[in-house]
Amino acid sequence: MMRLSKSVVGQKEVAAVSRVLLEDGYLGMGRTVQEFEQALKQYLGAEEVICVNSGTAALHLAVQAAGLKEGDEILIQSLTYISDFQAISATGAKPIACEVLPENLTIDLVDAGKRITSRTKAIMPVHYASNPGNLEAIYEFAKINNLRVIEDAAHAFGCRYQEKMIGSFGDIVCFSFDGIKNITAGEGGAVATKDKQIAELIKNARLLGVEKDTEKRYRGVRSWEFDAHYQGYRYHLSNIFAAIGLTQLNRFENEFKPKRIAFAKKYREQLQNIRQLQLLEGEPGEIVPHIFPIRVLNGGRDQLRKFLDENQIPTGIHYLPNHLLSLYGAQKGLLPLTEKIYEEIISLPLHPELNNEDIDSVTNLIKTFFSN
Ligand SMILES: *Cc1c(COP(=O)(O)O)cnc(C)c1O
């Protein structure tokens, strides 16, 4: 059966992991993590990059470093991975669920504006399906309202906004390298920022708050005497994972990126004239799509899903709105547009190991479904 998403790894990753295991012999955070950070800094054009062991950890530390705590509020679209909401609530801060724009499923600033209170400290834009949306307007909104911006760029590794690489500008930008993202480290994540103070806070917090531990580990020494000033976690990346990440980064531009762009383009061309479907806005060339969600407008989403499944085509739903979860108040009715769109979205298979025939078979089945 075709896969909805897939890790694309092979002998190169095996060789890189073998080098760490058999030659370096140091499996924790050390030289290879430092190398991965340097390579990411260079590729993204970022000033500071701090690697951690998941995208969720990156988001959690970013929220903490931005100074959010118990009682503070952060604006976030409800239609996103639960990771964002958990990363926020882990600090004691409150995620304030907002609507999305129907054309690209990024945060609706008009709706977000209505939810601002004296406790609002930050906004977390999600680059949904790799689209940064109107990031310029988001930063303008943040400036006017004196908010920090924490970008969830988990889908947007390697994407550009107005010709600038995501992660090379902005406030605090979080990436994920989980198994199926644009590049993987097995598991992993990173924060990119130009704020030196934020970078320092995150560097220490990923290692239990132990001051200056990162520099020591990169020199291969341990901290026996130290101080800690704030809550930290065991969120550092290991050399094993960094070795996979470095290999994937080297394969991204020539192997993974062109495939993802080409398959999404092909989907667009073949599906654009089906009147029961609404494609999301995209900026071809700027976006390296991580997922390919579309909207089914006539209430037939579940039947289409079933039909594709019966024909061995797996699909996904990105995502269940978080304001519907018990943990976040099970507030059905709070966000009517988001709830409607949740019933419409379906994500089609997208990963670099598909081929043109796979895309054709998916779109042909969709055409068959709607012609009946
Ligand atoms: C993958 C993902 C995350 C979290 O990353 P992990 O590495 O899985 O912890 C956060 N937000 C979005 C939108 C994601 O897709």
Short mmCIF file of N, CA and C and ligand atoms in Angstrom, two decimals, residues 54-56 59 80-81 83-84 126 152 154-155 176-178 181 187-188 290 319, ligand 1:
data_model
loop_
_atom_site.label_atom_id
_atom_site.label_comp_id
_atom_site.label_asym_id
_atom_site.label_seq_id
_atom_site.Cartn_x
_atom_site.Cartn_y
_atom_site.Cartn_z
N SER A 54 13.22 17.12 20.08
CA SER A 54 11.97 17.07 19.30
C SER A 54 11.53 18.50 18.97
N GLY A 55 10.63 18.60 18.02
CA GLY A 55 10.04 19.89 17.69
C GLY A 55 9.22 20.40 18.87
N THR A 56 8.58 19.49 19.58
CA THR A 56 7.78 19.88 20.74
C THR A 56 8.67 20.48 21.83
N LEU A 59 9.56 23.99 20.86
CA LEU A 59 8.44 24.91 21.13
C LEU A 59 8.32 25.20 22.62
N THR A 80 -4.15 22.88 14.56
CA THR A 80 -2.72 22.58 14.50
C THR A 80 -2.46 21.32 15.29
N TYR A 81 -1.24 20.86 15.22
CA TYR A 81 -0.85 19.66 15.96
C TYR A 81 -0.94 19.95 17.46
N SER A 83 0.92 19.28 19.68
CA SER A 83 2.25 19.65 20.16
C SER A 83 2.32 21.12 20.60
N ASP A 84 1.77 22.02 19.80
CA ASP A 84 1.81 23.45 20.13
C ASP A 84 1.10 23.74 21.44
N VAL A 126 1.53 29.18 12.92
CA VAL A 126 1.89 27.85 12.44
C VAL A 126 1.98 27.92 10.92
N ASP A 152 5.91 28.31 14.63
CA ASP A 152 5.97 26.85 14.50
C ASP A 152 6.25 26.56 13.03
N ALA A 154 7.53 23.76 11.91
CA ALA A 154 7.74 22.31 11.81
C ALA A 154 7.50 21.80 10.39
N HIS A 155 6.56 22.44 9.66
CA HIS A 155 6.28 22.03 8.28
C HIS A 155 7.16 22.77 7.28
N SER A 176 11.02 20.99 13.39
CA SER A 176 10.95 19.60 13.85
C SER A 176 11.69 18.72 12.85
N PHE A 177 12.43 17.75 13.37
CA PHE A 177 13.08 16.76 12.50
C PHE A 177 12.56 15.36 12.84
N ASP A 178 11.28 15.26 13.10
CA ASP A 178 10.71 13.93 13.39
C ASP A 178 10.75 13.08 12.11
N LYS A 181 9.21 14.55 8.64
CA LYS A 181 9.29 15.97 8.23
C LYS A 181 10.21 16.15 7.02
N GLU A 187 14.38 11.55 15.41
CA GLU A 187 13.57 12.53 16.13
C GLU A 187 14.47 13.72 16.35
N GLY A 188 13.90 14.88 16.52
CA GLY A 188 14.74 16.04 16.79
C GLY A 188 14.02 17.33 16.48
N HIS A 290 5.28 19.93 3.14
CA HIS A 290 5.43 18.77 4.02
C HIS A 290 4.20 17.86 3.90
N TYR A 319 -5.73 19.11 11.16
CA TYR A 319 -5.63 18.35 12.40
C TYR A 319 -6.96 18.42 13.11
C1 LIG B 1 5.72 17.70 13.82
C2 LIG B 1 5.07 18.92 14.33
C3 LIG B 1 5.38 19.46 15.59
C4 LIG B 1 6.19 18.76 16.63
O1 LIG B 1 7.36 18.21 16.28
P1 LIG B 1 7.87 16.86 16.97
O2 LIG B 1 9.28 16.81 16.48
O3 LIG B 1 7.03 15.75 16.45
O4 LIG B 1 7.78 17.02 18.43
C5 LIG B 1 4.81 20.66 15.93
N1 LIG B 1 3.96 21.29 15.13
C6 LIG B 1 3.61 20.80 13.94
C7 LIG B 1 2.66 21.56 13.09
C8 LIG B 1 4.14 19.59 13.51
O5 LIG B 1 3.77 19.08 12.34
#
